[in-house]
Coordinates of C-alpha atoms in Angstrom, one line a residue:
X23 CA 18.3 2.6 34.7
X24 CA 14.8 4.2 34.1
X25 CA 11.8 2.0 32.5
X26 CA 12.4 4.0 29.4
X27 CA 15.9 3.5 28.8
X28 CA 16.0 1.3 25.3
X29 CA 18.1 -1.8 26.2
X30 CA 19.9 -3.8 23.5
X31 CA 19.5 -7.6 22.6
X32 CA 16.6 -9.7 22.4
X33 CA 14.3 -11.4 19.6
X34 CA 11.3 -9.9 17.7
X35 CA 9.2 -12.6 16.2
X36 CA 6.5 -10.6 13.6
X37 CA 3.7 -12.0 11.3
X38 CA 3.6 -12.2 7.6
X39 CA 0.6 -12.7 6.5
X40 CA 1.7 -14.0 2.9
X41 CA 5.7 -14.8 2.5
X42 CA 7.5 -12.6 0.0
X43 CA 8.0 -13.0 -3.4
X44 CA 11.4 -12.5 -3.5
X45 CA 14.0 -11.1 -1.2
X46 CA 15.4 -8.7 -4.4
X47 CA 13.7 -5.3 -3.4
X48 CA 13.7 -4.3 -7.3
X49 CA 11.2 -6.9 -7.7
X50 CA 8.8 -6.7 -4.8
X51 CA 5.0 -7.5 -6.2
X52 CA 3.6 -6.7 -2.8
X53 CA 3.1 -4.7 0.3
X54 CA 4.8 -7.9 2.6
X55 CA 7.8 -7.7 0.5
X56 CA 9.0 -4.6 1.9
X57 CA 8.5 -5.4 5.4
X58 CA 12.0 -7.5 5.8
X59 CA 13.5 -5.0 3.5
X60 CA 13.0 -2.1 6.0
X61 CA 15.7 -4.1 8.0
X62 CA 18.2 -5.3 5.4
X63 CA 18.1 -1.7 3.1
X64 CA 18.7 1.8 3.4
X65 CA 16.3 4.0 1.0
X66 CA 18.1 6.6 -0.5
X67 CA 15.6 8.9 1.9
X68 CA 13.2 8.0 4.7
X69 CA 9.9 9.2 5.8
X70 CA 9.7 10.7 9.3
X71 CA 6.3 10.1 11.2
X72 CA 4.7 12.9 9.5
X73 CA 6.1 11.3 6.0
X74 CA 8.1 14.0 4.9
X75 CA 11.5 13.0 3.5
X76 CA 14.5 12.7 5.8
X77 CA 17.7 11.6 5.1
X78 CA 18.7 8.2 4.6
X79 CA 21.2 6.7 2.5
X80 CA 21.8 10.1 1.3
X81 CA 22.7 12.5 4.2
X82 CA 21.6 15.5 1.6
X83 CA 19.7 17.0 -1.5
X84 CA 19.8 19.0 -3.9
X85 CA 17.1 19.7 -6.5
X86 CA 17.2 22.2 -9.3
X87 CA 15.0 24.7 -10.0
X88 CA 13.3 23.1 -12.9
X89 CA 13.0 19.8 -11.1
X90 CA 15.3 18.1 -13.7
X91 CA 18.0 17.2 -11.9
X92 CA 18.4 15.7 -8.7
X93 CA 22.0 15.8 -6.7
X94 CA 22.0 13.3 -4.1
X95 CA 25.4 13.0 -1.4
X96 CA 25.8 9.9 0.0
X97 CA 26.5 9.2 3.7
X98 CA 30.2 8.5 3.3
X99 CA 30.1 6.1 6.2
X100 CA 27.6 3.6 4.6
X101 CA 28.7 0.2 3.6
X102 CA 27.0 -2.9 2.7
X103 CA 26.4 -6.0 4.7
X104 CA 29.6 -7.8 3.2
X105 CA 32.3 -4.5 4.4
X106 CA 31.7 -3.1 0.9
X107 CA 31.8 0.6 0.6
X108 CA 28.5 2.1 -0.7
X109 CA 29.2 4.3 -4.1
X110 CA 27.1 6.3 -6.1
X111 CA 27.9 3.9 -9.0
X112 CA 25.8 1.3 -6.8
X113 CA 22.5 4.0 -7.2
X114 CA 23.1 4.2 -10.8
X115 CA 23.0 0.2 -11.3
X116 CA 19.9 -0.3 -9.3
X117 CA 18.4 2.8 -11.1
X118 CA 19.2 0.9 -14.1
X119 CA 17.5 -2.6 -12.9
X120 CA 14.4 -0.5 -11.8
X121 CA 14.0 0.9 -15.3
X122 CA 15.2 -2.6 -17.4
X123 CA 11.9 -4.0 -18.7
X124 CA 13.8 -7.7 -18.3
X125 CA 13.6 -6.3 -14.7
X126 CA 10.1 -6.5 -14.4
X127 CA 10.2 -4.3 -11.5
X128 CA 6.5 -4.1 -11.7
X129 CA 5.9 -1.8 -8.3
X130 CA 9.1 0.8 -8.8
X131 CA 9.6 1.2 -12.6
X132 CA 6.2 3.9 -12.8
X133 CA 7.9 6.2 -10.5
X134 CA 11.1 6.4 -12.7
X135 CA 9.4 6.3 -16.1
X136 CA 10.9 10.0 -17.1
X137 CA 14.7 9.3 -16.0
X138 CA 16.9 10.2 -18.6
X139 CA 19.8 7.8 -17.7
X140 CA 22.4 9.7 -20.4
X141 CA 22.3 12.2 -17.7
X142 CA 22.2 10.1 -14.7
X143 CA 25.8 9.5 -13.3
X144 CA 28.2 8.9 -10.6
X145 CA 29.7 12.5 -9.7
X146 CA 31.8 11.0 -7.5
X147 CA 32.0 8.2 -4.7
X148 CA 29.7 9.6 -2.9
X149 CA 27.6 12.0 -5.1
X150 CA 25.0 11.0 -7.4
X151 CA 23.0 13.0 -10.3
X152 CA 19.9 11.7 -11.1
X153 CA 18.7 13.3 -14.3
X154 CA 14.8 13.3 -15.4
X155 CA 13.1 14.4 -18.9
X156 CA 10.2 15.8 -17.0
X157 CA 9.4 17.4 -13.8
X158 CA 7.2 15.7 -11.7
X159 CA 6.1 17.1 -7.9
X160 CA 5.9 13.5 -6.4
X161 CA 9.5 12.4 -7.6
X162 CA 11.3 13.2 -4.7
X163 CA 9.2 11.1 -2.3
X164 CA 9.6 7.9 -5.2
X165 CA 13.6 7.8 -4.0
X166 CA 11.8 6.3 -0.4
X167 CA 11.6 3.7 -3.1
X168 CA 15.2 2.7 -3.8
X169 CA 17.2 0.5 -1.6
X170 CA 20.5 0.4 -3.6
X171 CA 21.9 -3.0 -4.1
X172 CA 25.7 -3.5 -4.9
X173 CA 26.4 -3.8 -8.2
X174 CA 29.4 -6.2 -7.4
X175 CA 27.0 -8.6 -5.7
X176 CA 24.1 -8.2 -7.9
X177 CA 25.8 -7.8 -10.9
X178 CA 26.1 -11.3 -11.1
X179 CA 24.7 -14.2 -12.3
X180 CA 20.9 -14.3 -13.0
X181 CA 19.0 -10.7 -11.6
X182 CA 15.4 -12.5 -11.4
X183 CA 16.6 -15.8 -10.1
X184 CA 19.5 -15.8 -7.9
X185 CA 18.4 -13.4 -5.0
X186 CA 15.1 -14.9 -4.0
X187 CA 17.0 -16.3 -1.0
X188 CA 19.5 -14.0 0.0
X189 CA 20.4 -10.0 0.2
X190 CA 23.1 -8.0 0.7
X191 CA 22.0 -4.5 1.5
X192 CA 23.0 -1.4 3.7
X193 CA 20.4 -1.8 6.5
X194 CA 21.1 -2.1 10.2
X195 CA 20.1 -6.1 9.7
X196 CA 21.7 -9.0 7.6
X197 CA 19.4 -11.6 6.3
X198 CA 20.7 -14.9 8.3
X199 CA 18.4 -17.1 6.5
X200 CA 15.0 -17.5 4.6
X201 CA 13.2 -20.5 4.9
X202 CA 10.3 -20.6 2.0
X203 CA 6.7 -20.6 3.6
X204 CA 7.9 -20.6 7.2
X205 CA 9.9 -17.5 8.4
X206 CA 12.7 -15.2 7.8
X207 CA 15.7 -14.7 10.2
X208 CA 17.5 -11.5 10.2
X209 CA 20.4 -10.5 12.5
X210 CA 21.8 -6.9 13.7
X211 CA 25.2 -6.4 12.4
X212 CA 27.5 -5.3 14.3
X213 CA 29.7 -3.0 11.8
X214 CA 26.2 -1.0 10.7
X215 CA 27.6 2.8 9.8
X216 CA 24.4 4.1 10.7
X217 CA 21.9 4.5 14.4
X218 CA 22.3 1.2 15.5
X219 CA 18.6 -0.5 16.2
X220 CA 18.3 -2.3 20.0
X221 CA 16.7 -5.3 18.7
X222 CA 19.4 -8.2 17.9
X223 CA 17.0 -10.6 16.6
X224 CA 13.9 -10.4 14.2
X225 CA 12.4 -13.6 12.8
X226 CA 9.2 -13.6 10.5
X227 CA 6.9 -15.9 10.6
X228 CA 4.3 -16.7 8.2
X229 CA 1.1 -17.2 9.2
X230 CA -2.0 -16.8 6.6
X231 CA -4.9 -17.1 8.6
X232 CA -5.6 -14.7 11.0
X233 CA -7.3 -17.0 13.7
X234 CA -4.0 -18.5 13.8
X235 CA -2.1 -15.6 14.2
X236 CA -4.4 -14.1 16.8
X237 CA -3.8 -17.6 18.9
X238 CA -0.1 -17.2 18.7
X239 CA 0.1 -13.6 19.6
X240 CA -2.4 -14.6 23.0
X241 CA -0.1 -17.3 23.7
X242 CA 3.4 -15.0 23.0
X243 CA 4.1 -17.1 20.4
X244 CA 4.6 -14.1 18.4
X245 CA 4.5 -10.5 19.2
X246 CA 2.8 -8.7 16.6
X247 CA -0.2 -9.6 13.9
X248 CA -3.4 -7.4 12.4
X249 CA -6.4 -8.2 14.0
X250 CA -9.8 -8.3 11.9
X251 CA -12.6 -6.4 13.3
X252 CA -14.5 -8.8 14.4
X253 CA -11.8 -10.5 16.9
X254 CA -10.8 -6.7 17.6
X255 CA -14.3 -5.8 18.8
X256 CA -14.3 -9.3 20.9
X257 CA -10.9 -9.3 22.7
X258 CA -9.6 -5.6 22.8
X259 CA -11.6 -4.7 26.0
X260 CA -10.5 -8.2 27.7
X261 CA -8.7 -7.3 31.3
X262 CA -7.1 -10.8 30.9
X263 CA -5.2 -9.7 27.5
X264 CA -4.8 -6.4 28.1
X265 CA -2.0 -7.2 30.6
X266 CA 0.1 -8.6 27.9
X267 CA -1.0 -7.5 25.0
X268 CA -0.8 -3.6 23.5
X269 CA -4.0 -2.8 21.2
X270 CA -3.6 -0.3 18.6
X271 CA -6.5 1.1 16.2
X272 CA -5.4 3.6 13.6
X273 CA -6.0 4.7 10.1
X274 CA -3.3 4.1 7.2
X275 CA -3.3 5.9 3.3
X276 CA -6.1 3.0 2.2
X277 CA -9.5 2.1 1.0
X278 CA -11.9 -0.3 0.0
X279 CA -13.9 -0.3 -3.6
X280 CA -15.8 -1.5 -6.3
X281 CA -14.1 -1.1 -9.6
X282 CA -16.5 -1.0 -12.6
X283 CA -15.4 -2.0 -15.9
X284 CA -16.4 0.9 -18.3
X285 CA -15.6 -1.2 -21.8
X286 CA -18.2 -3.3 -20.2
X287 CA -21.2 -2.0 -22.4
X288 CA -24.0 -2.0 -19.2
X289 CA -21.1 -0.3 -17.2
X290 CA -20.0 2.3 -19.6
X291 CA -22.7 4.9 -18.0
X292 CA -22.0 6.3 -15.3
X293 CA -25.6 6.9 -14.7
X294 CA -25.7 3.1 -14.0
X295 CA -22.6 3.0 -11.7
X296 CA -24.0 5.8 -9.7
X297 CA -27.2 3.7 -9.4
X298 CA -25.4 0.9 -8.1
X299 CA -23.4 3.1 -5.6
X300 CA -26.5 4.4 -4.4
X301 CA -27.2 0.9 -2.8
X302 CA -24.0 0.3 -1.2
X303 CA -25.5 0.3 2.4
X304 CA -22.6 2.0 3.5
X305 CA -23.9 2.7 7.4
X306 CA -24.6 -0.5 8.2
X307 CA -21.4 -1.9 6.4
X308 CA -19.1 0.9 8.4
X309 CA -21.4 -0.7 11.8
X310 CA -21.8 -4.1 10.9
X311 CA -19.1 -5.6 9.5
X312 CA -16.5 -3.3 10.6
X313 CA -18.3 -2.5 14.6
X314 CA -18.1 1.5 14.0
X315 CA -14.2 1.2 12.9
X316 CA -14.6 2.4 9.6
X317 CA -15.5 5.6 7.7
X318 CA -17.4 5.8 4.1
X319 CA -15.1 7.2 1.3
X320 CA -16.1 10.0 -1.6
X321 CA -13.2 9.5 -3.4
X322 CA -9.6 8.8 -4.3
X323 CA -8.0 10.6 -1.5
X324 CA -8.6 9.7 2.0
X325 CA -9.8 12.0 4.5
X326 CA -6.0 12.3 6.2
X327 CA -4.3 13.5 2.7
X328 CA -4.2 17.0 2.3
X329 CA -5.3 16.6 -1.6
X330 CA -8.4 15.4 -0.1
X331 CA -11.6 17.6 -1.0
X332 CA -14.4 17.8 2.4
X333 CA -16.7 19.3 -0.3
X334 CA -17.1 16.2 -1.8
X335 CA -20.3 14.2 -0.4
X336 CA -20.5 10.5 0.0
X337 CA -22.7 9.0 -2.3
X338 CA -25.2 8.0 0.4
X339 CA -27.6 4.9 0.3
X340 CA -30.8 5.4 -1.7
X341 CA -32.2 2.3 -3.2
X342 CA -35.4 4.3 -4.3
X343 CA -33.5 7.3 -6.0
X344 CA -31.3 4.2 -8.0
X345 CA -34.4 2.5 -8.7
X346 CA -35.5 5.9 -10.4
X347 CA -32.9 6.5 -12.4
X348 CA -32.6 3.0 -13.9
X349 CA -36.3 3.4 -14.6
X350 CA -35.6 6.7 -16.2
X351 CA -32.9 4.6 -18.4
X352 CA -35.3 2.2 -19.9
X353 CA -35.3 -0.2 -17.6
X354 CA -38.8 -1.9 -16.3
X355 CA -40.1 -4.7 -14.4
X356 CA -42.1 -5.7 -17.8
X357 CA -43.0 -9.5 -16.7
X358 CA -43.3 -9.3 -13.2
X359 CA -40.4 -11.7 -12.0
X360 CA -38.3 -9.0 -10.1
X361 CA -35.4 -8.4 -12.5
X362 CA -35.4 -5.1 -14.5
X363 CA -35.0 -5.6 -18.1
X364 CA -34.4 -3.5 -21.5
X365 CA -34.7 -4.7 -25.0
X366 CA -35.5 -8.3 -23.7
X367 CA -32.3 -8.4 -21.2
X368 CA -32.5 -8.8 -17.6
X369 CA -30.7 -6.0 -15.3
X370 CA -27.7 -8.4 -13.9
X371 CA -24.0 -8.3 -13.5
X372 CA -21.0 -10.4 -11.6
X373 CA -18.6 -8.9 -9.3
X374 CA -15.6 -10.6 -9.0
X375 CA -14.3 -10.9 -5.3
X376 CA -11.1 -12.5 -3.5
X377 CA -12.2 -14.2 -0.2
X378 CA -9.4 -13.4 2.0
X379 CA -11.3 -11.9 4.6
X380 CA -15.3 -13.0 5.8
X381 CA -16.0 -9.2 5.4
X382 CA -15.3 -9.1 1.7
X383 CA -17.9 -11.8 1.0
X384 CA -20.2 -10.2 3.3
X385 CA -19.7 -6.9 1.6
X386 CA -20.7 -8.7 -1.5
X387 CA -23.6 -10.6 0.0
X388 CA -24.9 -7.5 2.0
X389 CA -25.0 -5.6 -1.8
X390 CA -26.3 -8.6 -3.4
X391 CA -29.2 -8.2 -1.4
X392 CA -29.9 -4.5 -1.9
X393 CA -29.7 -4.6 -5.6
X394 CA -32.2 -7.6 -5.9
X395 CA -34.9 -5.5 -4.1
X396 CA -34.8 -2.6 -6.9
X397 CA -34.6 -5.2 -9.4
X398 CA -31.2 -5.7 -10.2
X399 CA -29.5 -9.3 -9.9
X400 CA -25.3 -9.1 -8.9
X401 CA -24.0 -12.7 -9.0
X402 CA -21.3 -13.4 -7.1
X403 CA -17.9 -15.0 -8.3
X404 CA -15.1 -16.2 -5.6
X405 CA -11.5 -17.0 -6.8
X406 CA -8.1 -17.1 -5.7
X407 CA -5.9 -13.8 -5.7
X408 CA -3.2 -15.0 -8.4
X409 CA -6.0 -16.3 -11.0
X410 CA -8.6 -12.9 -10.1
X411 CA -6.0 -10.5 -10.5
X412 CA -4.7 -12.0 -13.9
X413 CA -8.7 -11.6 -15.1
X414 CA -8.8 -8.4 -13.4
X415 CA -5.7 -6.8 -15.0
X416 CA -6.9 -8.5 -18.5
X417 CA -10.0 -6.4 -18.6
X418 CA -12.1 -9.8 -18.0
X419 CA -14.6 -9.2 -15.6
X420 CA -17.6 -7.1 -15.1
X421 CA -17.2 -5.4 -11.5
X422 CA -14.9 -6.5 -8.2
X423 CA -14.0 -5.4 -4.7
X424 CA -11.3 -4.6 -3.8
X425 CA -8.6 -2.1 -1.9
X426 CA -5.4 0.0 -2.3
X427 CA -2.6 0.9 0.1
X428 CA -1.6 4.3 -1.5
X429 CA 1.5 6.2 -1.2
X430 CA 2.0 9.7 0.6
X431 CA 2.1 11.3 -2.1
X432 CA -1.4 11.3 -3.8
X433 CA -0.5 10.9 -7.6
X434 CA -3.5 9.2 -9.1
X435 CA -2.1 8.7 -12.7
X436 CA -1.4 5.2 -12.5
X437 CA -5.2 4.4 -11.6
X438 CA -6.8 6.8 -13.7
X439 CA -4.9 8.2 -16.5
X440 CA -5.8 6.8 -19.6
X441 CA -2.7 6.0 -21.0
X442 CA -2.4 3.4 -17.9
X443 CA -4.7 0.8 -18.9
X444 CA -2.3 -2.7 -18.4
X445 CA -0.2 -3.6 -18.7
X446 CA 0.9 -0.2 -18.6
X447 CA -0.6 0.7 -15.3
X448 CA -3.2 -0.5 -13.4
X449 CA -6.3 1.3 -14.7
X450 CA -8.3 -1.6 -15.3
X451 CA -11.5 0.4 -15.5
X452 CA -10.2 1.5 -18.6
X453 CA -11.4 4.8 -17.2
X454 CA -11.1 7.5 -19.8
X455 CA -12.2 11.2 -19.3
X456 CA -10.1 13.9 -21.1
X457 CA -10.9 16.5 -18.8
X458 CA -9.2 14.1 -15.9
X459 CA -6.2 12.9 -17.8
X460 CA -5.7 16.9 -18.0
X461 CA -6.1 17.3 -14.7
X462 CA -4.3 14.5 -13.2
X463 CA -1.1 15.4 -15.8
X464 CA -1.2 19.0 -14.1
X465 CA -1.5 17.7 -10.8
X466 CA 2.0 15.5 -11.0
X467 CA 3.9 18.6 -12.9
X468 CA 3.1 21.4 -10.4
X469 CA 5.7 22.9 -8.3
X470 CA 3.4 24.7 -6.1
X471 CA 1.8 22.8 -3.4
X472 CA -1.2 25.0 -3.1
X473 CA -2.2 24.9 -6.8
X474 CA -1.7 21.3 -6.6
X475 CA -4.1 21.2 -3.8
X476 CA -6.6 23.0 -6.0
X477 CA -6.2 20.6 -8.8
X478 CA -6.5 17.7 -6.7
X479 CA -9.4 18.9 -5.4
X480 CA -11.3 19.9 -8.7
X481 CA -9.9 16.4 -9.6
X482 CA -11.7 14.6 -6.6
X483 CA -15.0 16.1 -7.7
X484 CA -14.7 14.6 -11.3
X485 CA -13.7 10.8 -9.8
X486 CA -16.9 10.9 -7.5
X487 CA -19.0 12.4 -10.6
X488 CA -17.6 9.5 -12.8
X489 CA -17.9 7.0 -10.3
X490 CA -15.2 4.7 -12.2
X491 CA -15.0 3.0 -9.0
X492 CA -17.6 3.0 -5.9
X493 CA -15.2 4.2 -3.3
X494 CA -16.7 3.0 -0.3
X495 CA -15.0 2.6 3.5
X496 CA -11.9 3.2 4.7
X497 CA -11.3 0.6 7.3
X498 CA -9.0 1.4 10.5
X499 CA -6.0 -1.0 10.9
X500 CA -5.9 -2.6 14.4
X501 CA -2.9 -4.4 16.1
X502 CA -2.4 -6.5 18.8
X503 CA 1.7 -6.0 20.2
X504 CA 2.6 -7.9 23.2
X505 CA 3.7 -5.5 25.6
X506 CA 7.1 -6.8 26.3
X507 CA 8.0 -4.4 22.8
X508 CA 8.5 -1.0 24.0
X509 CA 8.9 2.2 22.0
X510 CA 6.6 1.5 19.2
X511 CA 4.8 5.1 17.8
X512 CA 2.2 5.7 15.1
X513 CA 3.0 7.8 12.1
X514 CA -0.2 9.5 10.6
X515 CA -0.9 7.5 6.8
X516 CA 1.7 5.1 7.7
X517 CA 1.2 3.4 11.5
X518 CA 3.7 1.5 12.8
X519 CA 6.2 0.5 9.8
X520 CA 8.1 1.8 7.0
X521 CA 8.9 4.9 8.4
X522 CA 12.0 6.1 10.3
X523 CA 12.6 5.6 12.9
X524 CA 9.4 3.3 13.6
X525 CA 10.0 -0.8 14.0
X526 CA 13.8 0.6 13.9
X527 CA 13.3 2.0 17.5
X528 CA 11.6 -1.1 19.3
X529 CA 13.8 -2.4 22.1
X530 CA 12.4 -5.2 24.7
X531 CA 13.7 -5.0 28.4
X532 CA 16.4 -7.2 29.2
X533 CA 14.3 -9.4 31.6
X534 CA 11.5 -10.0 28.7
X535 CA 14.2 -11.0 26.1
X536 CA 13.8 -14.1 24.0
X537 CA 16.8 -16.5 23.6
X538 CA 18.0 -15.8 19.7
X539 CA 15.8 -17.7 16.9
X540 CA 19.4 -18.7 16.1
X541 CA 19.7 -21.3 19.3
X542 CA 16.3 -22.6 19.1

């Protein structure tokens, strides 16, 4: 047998860096939530490494020509992890749970807000029509989204309560148990209609802090964790480690950014927010905090995304030319203590930041001390996540930082639309531009992928004119995998996970194979 023959059996112990929410895919709040469901459900279409849609659940497509109606077959094979068939009627009921407000399916509803479930039926076993009141050019790419429960499971009892624990799904995996806080053991099955993964074991573990995760994945305690830049800068060159341990640097659909309140009334002109970008020290934050592994951002798409416009410039660091238009605005230095003022008031705002990371607060820090030397005092406030993102979403705060993981498909309205301030959506700039809402409502309803690129583009100019947020890096993602895990490729936007075949192809050789989590 050759070195790169895949070879079955063995245990995969990953990091999560928070626990999930909930092990009920309708009512994922976050990024970690999908990681375990990649195993125990089949979307109704993948992405392939290039994140175009493949089959999945459904083995074919049809759309019609208006982009009303979508026709999906089922692979007649599938079943769920209990022996159950998998039936079209099973696609309708978790359509249905994604749409139910009691739901509160607060991450997949927006993508199905225009089904028109009168229309939306069960053809058949195996066929499916999913029926829409308008067109939308990103729809297709929101079924990646659906991992259809059976309604014979989930159709009973309590929706929200009685599946935080346990899941029944079509994936290669079943869940063998969740411990809360701790880790997550999943099994192959054995009877899985579909490619059958090589991996017979993968356990989860949680682990919040990174310095703890780096230590277990040095020691093998664990085979795969994100590595923060500083540690990656340190260790990634280390002989020693790199004879066990794979580093990976790559870029991923994300970026970092200040979002500015515009009801605010000192935020509301954009002359001011451009001001403010204008001392972003963004070199020294792409080489200092990040060691070079970062690149500065001019908008909301990233550089990889073909709506992205390279006509846009970054909004480069120029304290003076901020300190000029704020001067040109009113405000003066009239008493000599360093602060701007205006009408009496002193030139000050607080950003709101989540310390997760040392970088964030020395993002904040690093900008703190650029605005005070033109005369502008930023006071910084730390809370948890939970407690920030309630003030956040509530319109309560003046400025924050903060970051997106964005989909492949590079629909903005959710951000930017201004019918999408929450808790509709998540514009909580309460960003309002009517030429952009335009824009942005043209962008999701064309066909044509060129003229979409065009308005995307004329779009991306407007964002970086308004400045509702400072977009400012967009940070590489680096990995450490030991290298007993073979077969692991990067997908462009996407890296290592949630595309097909991706964590599904990782196999370990049969002399490098754990004992299962299940003995232990």
């Amino acid at each position: 047998m050759s070195d790169d023959t895949p070879q079955d059996g063995g245990t995969l112990i990953r990091r999560l860096d928070v626990d999930v929410a909930t092990m009920n895919p309708v009512l994922s709040t976050s990024k970690y939530d999908h990681f375990p469901a990649q195993y125990l459900f089949t979307p109704l279409i993948y992405f392939d490494r290039e994140l175009k849609p493949i089959p999945g659940l459904a083995e074919s497509w049809d759309v019609s020509d208006d982009g009303l109606l979508y026709t999906f077959k089922l692979n007649p094979k599938a079943t769920f992890s209990d022996g159950m068939p998998v039936r079209a009627s099973d696609v309708v009921y978790t359509l249905r749970k994604i749409i139910d407000p009691a739901s509160e399916a607060v991450q997949i509803a927006g993508s199905f807000e225009y089904i028109d479930m009168t229309r939306t039926r069960a053809v058949d076993a195996t066929t499916v029509e999913i029926a829409f009141k308008e067109a939308l050019a990103s729809q297709l790419v929101r079924f990646n989204e659906v991992l259809v429960l059976p309604e014979h499971v989930y159709g009973k009892g309590n929706f929200r309560d009685d599946f935080v624990a346990k899941a029944v799904g079509s994936g290669p995996y079943r869940l063998l148990r969740r411990e809360p806080g701790k880790q997550i053991i999943l099994e192959r099955r054995a009877d899985y209609w579909g490619q059958k993964p090589h991996i017979q074991t993968v356990v989860f573990k949680i682990i919040g802090d990174s310095v703890t995760a780096w230590n277990a994945v040095k020691r093998g305690d664990i085979d795969e964790a994100m590595m923060v830049s500083d540690t990656w800068v340190r260790e990634q060159k280390n002989p020693q480690l790199m004879k066990t341990i794979n580093f990976q640097r790559f870029y991923t659909l994300n970026y970092n950014y200040i979002a500015w309140n515009t009801r605010d009334a000192l935020l509301s002109d954009k002359r001011i927010r451009r001001a403010f970008t204008m001392c972003v020290p963004v070199d020294a934050v792409i080489n200092d905090l990040y060691h070079g592994t970062a690149r500065a951002m001019s908008g909301p798409f990233t550089p990889d995304e073909w709506a992205y416009n390279p006509a846009v410039p970054v909004v480069r660091y120029d304290p003076e030319g901020a300190k000029r238009i704020l001067v040109s605005l009113g405000w003066l230095d009239k008493n000599g203590d360093g602060i701007l003022e205006k009408n009496g008031k002193p030139l000050k705002f607080d950003i709101l930041i989540i310390p997760g990371t040392a970088t964030t607060t020395q993002f904040a820090q690093m900008l703190q001390a650029e605005l005070k030397k033109i005369g502008v005092q930023m006071e910084i406030v730390m809370l948890e996540g939970g407690t920030a993102i309630q003030r956040i979403l509530g319109g309560n705060y003046q400025a924050t930082y903060l970051g997106w993981d964005l989909d492949p498909d590079p629909d903005p309205y959710a951000l930017f639309h201004s019918s999408q301030f929450p808790p509709r959506g998540q514009n909580f700039t309460f960003y309002s531009n009517p030429e952009v809402d335009r824009l942005i409502e043209q962008g999701r309803r064309e066909l044509d992928q060129d003229k979409r690129r065009d308005i995307y583009h004329r779009l991306h100019v407007l964002l970086a004119d308004d400045q509702p947020y400072t977009w400012t890096t967009q940070v590489s993602v680096k990995w450490a995998l030991s290298k007993r895990i073979h077969g692991v490729e990067l997908s462009r936007g996407y890296g290592l996970y949630l595309w097909y075949p991706g964590e599904l192809a990782w196999w370990i050789p049969k002399d490098q194979q754990r004992r299962s989590a299940t003995a232990q």
